Short mmCIF file of C-alpha atoms and ligand atoms in Angstrom, two decimals:
data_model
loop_
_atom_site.label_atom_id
_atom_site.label_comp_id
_atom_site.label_asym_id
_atom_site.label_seq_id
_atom_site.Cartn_x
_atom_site.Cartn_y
_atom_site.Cartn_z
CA UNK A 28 9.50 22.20 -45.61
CA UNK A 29 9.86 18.88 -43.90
CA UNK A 30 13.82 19.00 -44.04
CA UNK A 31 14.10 22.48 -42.57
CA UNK A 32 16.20 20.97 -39.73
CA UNK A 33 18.47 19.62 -42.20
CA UNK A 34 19.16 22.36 -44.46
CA UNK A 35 19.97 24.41 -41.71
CA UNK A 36 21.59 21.73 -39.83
CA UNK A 37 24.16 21.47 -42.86
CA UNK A 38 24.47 25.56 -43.18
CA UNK A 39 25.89 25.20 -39.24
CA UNK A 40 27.99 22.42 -40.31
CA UNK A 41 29.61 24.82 -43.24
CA UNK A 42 28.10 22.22 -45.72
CA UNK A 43 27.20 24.37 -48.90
CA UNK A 44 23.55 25.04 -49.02
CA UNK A 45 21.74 26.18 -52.57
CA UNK A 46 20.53 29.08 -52.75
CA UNK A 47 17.43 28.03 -54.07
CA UNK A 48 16.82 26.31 -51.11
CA UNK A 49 17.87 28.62 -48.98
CA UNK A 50 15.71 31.30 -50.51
CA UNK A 51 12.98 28.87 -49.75
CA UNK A 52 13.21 28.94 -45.92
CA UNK A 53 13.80 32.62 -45.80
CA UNK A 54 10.65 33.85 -47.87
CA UNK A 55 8.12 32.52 -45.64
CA UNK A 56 10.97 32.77 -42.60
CA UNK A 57 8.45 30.89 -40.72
CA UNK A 58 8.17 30.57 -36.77
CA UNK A 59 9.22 26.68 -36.36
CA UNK A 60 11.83 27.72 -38.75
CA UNK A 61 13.11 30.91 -37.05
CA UNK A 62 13.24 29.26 -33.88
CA UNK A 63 15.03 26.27 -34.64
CA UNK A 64 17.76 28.65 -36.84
CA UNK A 65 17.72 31.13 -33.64
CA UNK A 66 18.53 27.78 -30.92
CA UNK A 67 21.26 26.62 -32.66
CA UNK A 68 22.62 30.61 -33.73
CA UNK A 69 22.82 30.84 -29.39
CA UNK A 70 24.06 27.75 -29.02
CA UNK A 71 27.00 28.67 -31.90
CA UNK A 72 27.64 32.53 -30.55
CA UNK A 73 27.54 30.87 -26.82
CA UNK A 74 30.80 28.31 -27.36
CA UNK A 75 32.19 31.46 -28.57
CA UNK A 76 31.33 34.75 -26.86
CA UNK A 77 29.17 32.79 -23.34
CA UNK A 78 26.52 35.00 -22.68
CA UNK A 79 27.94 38.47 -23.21
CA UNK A 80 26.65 40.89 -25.41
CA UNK A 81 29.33 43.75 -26.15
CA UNK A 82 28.49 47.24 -26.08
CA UNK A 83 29.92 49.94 -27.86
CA UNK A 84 29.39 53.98 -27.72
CA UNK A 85 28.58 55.00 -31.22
CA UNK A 86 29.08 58.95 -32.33
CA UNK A 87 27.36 60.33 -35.11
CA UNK A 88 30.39 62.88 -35.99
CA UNK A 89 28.41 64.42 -39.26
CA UNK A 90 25.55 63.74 -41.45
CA UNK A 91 26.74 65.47 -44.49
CA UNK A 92 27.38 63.39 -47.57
CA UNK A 93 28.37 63.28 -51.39
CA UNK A 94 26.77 59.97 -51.88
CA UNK A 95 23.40 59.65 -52.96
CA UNK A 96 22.03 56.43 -51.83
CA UNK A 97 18.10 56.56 -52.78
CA UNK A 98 17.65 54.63 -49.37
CA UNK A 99 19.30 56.62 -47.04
CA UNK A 100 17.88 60.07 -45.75
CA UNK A 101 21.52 61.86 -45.36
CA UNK A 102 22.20 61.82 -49.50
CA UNK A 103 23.54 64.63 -51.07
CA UNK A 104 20.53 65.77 -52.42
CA UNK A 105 18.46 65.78 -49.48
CA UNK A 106 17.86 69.55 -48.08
CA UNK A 107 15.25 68.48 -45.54
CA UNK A 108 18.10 67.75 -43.29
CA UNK A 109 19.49 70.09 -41.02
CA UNK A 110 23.01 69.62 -41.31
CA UNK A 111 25.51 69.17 -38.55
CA UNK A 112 29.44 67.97 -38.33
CA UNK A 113 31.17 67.86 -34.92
CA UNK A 114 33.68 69.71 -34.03
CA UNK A 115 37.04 67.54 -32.88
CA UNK A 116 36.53 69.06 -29.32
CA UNK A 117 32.68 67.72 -29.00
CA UNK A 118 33.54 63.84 -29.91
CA UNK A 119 36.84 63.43 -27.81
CA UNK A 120 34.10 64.93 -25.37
CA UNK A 121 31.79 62.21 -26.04
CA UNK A 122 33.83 59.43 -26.32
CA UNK A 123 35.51 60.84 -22.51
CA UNK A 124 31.97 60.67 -21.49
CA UNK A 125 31.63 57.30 -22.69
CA UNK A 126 34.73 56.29 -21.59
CA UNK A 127 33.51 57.19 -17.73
CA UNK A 128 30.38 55.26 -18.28
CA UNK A 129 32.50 52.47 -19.00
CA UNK A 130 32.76 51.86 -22.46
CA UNK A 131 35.89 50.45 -24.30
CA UNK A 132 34.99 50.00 -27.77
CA UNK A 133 34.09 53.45 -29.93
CA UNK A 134 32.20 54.03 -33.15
CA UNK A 135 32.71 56.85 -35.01
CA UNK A 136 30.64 56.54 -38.07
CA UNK A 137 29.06 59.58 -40.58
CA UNK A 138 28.36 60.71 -44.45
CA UNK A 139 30.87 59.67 -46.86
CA UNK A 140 33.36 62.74 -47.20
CA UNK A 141 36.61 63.14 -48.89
CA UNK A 142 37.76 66.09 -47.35
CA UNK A 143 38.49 64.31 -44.06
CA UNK A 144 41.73 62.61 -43.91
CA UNK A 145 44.00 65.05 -42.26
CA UNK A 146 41.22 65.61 -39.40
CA UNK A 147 40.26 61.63 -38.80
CA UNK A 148 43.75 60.71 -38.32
CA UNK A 149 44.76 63.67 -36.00
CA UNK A 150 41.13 62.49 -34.45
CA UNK A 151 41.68 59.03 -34.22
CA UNK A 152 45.84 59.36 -32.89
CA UNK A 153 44.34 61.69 -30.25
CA UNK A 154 41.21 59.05 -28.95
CA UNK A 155 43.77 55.93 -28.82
CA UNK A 156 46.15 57.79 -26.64
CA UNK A 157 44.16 58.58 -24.28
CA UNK A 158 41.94 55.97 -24.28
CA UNK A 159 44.69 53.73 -25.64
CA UNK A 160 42.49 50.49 -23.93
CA UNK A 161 39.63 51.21 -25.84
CA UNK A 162 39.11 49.83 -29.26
CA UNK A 163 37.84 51.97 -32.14
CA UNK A 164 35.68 51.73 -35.03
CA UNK A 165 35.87 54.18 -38.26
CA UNK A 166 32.65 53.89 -40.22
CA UNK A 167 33.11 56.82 -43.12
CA UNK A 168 31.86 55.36 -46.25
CA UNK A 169 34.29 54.45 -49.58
CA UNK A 170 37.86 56.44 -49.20
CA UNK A 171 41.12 55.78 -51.06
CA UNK A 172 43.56 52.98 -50.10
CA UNK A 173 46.04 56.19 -48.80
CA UNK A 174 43.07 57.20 -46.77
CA UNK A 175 42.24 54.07 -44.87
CA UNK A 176 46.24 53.51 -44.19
CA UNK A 177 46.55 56.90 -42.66
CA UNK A 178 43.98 55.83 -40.11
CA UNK A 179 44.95 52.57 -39.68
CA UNK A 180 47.81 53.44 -39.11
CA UNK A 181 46.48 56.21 -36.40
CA UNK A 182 45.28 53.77 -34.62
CA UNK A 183 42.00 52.38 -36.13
CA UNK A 184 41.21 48.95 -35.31
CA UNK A 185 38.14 48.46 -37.11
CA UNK A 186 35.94 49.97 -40.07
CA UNK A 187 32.12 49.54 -41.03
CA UNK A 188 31.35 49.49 -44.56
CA UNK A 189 28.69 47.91 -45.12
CA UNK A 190 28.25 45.93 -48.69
CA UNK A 191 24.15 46.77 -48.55
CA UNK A 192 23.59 44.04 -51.30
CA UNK A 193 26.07 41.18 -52.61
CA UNK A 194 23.82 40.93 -55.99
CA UNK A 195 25.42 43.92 -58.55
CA UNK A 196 22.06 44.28 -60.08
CA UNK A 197 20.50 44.58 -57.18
CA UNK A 198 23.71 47.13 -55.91
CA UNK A 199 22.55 49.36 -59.13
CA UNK A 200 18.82 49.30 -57.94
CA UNK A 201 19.26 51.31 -54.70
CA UNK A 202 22.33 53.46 -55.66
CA UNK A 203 23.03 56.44 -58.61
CA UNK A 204 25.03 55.04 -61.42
CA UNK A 205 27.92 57.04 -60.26
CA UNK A 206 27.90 54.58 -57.49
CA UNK A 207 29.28 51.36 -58.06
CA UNK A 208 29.44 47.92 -56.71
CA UNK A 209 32.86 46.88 -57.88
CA UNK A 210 34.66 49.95 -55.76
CA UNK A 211 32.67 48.87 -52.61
CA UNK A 212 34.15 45.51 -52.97
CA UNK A 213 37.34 46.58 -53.60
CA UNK A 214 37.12 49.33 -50.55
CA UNK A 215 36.47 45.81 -48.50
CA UNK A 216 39.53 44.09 -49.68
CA UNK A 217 42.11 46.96 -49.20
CA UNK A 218 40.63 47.23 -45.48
CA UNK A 219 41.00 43.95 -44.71
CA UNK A 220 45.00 43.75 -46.19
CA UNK A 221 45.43 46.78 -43.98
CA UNK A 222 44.70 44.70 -41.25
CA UNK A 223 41.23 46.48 -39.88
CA UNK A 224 38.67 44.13 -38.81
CA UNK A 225 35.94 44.97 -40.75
CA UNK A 226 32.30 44.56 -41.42
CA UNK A 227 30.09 44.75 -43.88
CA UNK A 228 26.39 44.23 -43.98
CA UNK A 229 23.24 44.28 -45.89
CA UNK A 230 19.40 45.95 -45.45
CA UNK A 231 16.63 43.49 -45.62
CA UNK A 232 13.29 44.13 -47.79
CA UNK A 233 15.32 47.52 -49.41
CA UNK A 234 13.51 47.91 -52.39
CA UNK A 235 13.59 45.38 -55.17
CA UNK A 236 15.36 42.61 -52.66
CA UNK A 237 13.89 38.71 -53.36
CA UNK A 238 14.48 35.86 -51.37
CA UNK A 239 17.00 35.07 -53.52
CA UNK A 240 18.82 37.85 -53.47
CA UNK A 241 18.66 37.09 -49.96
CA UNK A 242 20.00 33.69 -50.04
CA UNK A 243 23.14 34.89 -51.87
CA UNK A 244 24.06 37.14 -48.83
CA UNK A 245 24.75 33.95 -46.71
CA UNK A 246 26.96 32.72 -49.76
CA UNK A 247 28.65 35.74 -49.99
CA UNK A 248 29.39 36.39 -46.61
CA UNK A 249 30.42 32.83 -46.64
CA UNK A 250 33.16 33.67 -49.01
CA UNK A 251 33.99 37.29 -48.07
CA UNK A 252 34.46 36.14 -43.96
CA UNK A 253 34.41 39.55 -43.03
CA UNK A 254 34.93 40.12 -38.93
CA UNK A 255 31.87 41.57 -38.60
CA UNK A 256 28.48 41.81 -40.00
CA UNK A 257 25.38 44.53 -39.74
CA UNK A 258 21.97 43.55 -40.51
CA UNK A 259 18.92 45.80 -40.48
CA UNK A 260 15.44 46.16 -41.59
CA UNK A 261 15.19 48.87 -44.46
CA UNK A 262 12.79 51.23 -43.04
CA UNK A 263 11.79 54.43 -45.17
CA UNK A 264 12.62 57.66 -45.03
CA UNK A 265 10.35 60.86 -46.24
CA UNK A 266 12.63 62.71 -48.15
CA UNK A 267 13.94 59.65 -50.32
CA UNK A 268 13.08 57.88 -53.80
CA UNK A 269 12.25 55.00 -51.44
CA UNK A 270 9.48 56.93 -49.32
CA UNK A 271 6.74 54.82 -50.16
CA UNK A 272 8.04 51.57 -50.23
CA UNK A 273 7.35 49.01 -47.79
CA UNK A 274 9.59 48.39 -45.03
CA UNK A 275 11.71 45.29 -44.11
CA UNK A 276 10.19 42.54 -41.98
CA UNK A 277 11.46 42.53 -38.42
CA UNK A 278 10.95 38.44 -38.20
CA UNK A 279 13.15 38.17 -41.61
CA UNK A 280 15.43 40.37 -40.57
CA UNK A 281 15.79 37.68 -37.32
CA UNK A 282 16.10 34.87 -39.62
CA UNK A 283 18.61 36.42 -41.39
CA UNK A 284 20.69 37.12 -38.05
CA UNK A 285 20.51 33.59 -36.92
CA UNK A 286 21.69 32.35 -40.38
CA UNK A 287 24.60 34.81 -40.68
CA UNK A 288 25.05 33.66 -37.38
CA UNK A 289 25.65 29.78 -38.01
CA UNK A 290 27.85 30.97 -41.35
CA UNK A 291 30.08 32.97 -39.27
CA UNK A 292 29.97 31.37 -36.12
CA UNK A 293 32.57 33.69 -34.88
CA UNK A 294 31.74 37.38 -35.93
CA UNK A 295 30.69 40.34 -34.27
CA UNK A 296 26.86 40.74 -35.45
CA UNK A 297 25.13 44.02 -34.31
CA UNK A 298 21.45 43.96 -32.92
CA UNK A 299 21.00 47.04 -35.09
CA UNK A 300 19.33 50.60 -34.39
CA UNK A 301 16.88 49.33 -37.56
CA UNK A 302 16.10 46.72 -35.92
CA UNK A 303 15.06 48.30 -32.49
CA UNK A 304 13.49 50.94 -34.30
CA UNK A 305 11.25 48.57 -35.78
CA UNK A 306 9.98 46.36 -32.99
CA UNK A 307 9.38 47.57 -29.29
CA UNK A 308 11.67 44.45 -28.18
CA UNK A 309 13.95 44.27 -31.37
CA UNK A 310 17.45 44.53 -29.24
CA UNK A 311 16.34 41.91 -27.33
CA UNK A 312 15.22 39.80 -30.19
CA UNK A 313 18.56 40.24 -32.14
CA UNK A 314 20.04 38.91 -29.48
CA UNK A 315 17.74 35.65 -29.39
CA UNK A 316 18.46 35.20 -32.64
CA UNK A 317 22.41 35.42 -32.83
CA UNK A 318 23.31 38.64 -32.45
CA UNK A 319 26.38 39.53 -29.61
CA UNK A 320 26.62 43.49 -29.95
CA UNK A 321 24.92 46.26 -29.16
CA UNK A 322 25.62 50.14 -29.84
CA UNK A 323 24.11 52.54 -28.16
CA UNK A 324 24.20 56.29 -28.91
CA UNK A 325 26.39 58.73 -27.69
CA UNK A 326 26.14 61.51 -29.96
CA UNK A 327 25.85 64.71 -28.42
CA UNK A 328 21.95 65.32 -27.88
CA UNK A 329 21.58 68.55 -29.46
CA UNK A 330 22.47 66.64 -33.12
CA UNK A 331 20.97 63.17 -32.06
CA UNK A 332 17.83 63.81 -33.67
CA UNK A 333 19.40 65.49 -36.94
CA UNK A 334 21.07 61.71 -38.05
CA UNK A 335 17.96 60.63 -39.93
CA UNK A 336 19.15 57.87 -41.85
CA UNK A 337 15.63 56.55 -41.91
CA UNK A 338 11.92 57.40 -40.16
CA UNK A 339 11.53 57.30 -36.49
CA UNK A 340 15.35 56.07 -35.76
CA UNK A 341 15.70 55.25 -31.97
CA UNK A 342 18.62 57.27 -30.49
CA UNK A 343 17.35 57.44 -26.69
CA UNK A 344 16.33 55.19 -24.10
CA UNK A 345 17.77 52.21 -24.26
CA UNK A 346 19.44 52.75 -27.28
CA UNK A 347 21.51 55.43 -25.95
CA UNK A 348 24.60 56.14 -23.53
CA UNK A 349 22.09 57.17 -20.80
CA UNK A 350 20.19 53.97 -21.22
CA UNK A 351 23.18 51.63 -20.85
CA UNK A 352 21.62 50.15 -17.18
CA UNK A 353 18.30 50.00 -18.58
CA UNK A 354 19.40 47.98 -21.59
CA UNK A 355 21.63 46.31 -19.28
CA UNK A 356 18.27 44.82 -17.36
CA UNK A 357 16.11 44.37 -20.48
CA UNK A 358 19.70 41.99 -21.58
CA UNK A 359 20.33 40.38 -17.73
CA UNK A 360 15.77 39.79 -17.82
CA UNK A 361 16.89 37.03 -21.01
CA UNK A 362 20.51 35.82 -19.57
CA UNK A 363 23.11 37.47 -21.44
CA UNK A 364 25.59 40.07 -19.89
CA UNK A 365 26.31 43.02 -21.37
CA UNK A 366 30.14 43.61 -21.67
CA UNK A 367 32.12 47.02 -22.03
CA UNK A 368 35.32 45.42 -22.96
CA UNK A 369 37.06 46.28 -26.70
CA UNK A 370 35.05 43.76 -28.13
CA UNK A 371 37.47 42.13 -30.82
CA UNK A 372 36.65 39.61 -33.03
CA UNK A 373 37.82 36.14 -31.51
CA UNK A 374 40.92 35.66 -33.95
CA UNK A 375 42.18 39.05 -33.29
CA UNK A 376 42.87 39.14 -29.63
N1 LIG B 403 16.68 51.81 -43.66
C1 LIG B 403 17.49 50.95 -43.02
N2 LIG B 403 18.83 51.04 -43.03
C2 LIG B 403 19.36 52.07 -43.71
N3 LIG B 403 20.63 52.41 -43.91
C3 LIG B 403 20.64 53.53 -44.65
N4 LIG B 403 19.40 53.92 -44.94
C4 LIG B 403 18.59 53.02 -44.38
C5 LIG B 403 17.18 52.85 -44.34
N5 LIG B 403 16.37 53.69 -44.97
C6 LIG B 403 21.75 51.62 -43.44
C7 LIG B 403 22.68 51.28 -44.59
C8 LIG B 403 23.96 51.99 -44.21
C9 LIG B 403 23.84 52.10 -42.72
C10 LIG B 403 24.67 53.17 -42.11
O1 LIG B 403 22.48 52.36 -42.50
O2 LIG B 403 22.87 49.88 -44.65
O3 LIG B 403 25.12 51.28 -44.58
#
C-alpha cells in the first residue's frame, strides 16, 4: 500500500481510479491512509467553503411510511413505533423558532407518503414567504415527476433522496422487491431537470456491502455529480430484518467522507446524525475528514424521540436546535465556523 499517496493523489486530480484499487484502500481504511485522504479533503472543501461549516434546522414532520426498507426502523410494517405526523401549524412553528435562533437553511424530511402533495406545497409556499431568505430542503422519499414540480415550483430549493447503494444487486439486498433501484434513479434525474439541488447518499457496512461495492459509490457519484451527498454508518435497529447485523465502521465511514470529498470537491456533504450517533466526537470528525454541514434537530420535542430510524439516534445536545452554541464551540475548539446562511451549493448562488 506503498502508492496510497498516489492513488488518492490522482482521485483529487479527477484522474479515474479502479475500483479494484480503490476497494483496496477502503477495506482496511487504515490510519496513515485516512489521514492523508482527510488533509487533502480540508484542504479541497477549504478553497471552496474556508472554514465554515453550514448549519441547517432539520424537522422530522412524520414517521409514517409505505416503504419497507429492511434497514430502516420507520417501514411500513413496523408497529413498535409510535406514530406521529405534524400538524402544518407545529412545523411553520418550528422552523419560526429556528428561524429566531438564526437559521436560514430548513430540512423538512419524513416517511415516504403519497398522500401529501396538496399539503407540502401549501407547506412549503407558506415557509418561503415568510422566511423567503431562508433556503429549504424537501426530503420525502420517491414521488411522481407532477409531485416534485408542484413543490419546486412552491418554492423548494433542494431535495434529499438518498441513492443508499449505487450497486442494483446490492439495492435488492436491503429493500422488498416492490422496491426498485431503477425508479430511485430515475426519481434523481427528474429532480435534478427540475432544477432542485439535490443529494443523494449511501449507508456504509448496511448489510451485505463489500469494499467493492464501496469503491463503486465514488464512481458513481463521480458520474451522477449530484449537489449534495449524505454519508452514514448503518447502525441497527430492533424492530428490523437487520437487527442483528453488525453496524458500520465509524473510521470507514470517515474515509469514505474524505474520498467523496476529493470527487466532489464542491458539494454539500453532511456530518450525519449516524455518524454522531456512533462516535462521542463523530460531528467533529466528519468535519476533519471533509464534511461542511451540519443539521441539527428541531423537531418538536414531544415527537423527537418517536423518529427511530435506527438504535440510540442522537436528537439532543449538540445535535439539536438547543445545542447550536455548544456545537458551535465543539466546531470553533478545531477552527471551522459554523454558518447559518442558506447554504447553497457553490454553482447555484
Ligand atoms: N442506519 C443508518 N442509516 C439509516 N438510514 C435508514 N436506516 C438507517 C440505519 N438503520 C438512512 C438511510 C435513509 C436516511 C434517511 O437514513 O440512508 O435514506
Amino acid at each position: 500500500m506503498a502508492n496510497y499517496r498516489r492513488i488518492i493523489d490522482n482521485l483529487a486530480s479527477g484522474v479515474r481510479v479502479d475500483g479494484a484499487v480503490l476497494a483496496e484502500l477502503i477495506g482496511p481504511a487504515e490510519e496513515r491512509v485516512r489521514e492523508y485522504a482527510a488533509g487533502l479533503a480540508r484542504e479541497v472543501a477549504e478553497q471552496h467553503f474556508g472554514k465554515g461549516v453550514f448549519l441547517r434546522g432539520l424537522v422530522e414532520i412524520s414517521n409514517r411510511c409505505s416503504r419497507g426498507c429492511y434497514y430502516c426502523g420507520l417501514r411500513a410494517e413496523n408497529d413498535a413505533v409510535r406514530r406521529y405526523t405534524l400538524e402544518e401549524e407545529e412545523i411553520v412553528a418550528a422552523c419560526e423558532e429556528g428561524y429566531e435562533l438564526g437559521f436560514r437553511s430548513f430540512v423538512l424530511q419524513g416517511g415516504e407518503l403519497h398522500n401529501i402533495e396538496q399539503g407540502i406545497a401549501h407547506l412549503t409556499r407558506r415557509l418561503k414567504s415568510t422566511m423567503a431568505d431562508a433556503a429549504l430542503t424537501l426530503s420525502l422519499g420517491e414521488q411522481s415527476e407532477a409531485t416534485y414540480r408542484a413543490w419546486r415550483e412552491a418554492g423548494a430549493d433542494r431535495y434529499l433522496l438518498r441513492h443508499e447503494t449505487a450497486s442494483p444487486d446490492h439495492y435488492a439486498m436491503l429493500h422488498p422487491s416492490w422496491m426498485s433501484y431503477e425508479s430511485r434513479l430515475e426519481c434523481l434525474e427528474v429532480l435534478h431537470r427540475l432544477g432542485y439541488q439535490r443529494g443523494a447518499g449511501f449507508m456504509v457496512g448496511s448489510p451485505g456491502q463489500t469494499v467493492h461495492h464501496l469503491a463503486q459509490e465514488i464512481d458513481f457519484l463521480g458520474r451522477l455529480r449530484p449537489e449534495m451527498v449524505g454519508i452514514g454508518p448503518f447502525v441497527p435497529q430492533s424492530a428490523t430484518p437487520f437487527a442483528k447485523q453488525e453496524r458500520g465502521s465509524v473510521e470507514r465511514t470517515l474515509l469514505m467522507i474524505s474520498l467523496v470529498r476529493l470527487t466532489l470537491p464542491k458539494a454539500l456533504i453532511p456530518a450525519t446524525t449516524a455518524l454522531a450517533s456512533s462516535d462521542e466526537a463523530g460531528t467533529v470528525r466528519g468535519v476533519l475528514a471533509g464534511a461542511n454541514v451540519v443539521m441539527p434537530n428541531i423537531t418538536p420535542a414531544r415527537v423527537r424521540g418517536d423518529y427511530a430510524i435506527y438504535d440510540g439516534k442522537k436528537s439532543f445536545g449538540s445535535e439539536s436546535g438547543e445545542g447550536v452554541a455548544l456545537l458551535t464551540e465543539e466546531l470553533a475548539r478545531v477552527g471551522y465556523e459554523a454558518r447559518m446562511t442558506r447554504g447553497d451549493h457553490p454553482d447555484y448562488e
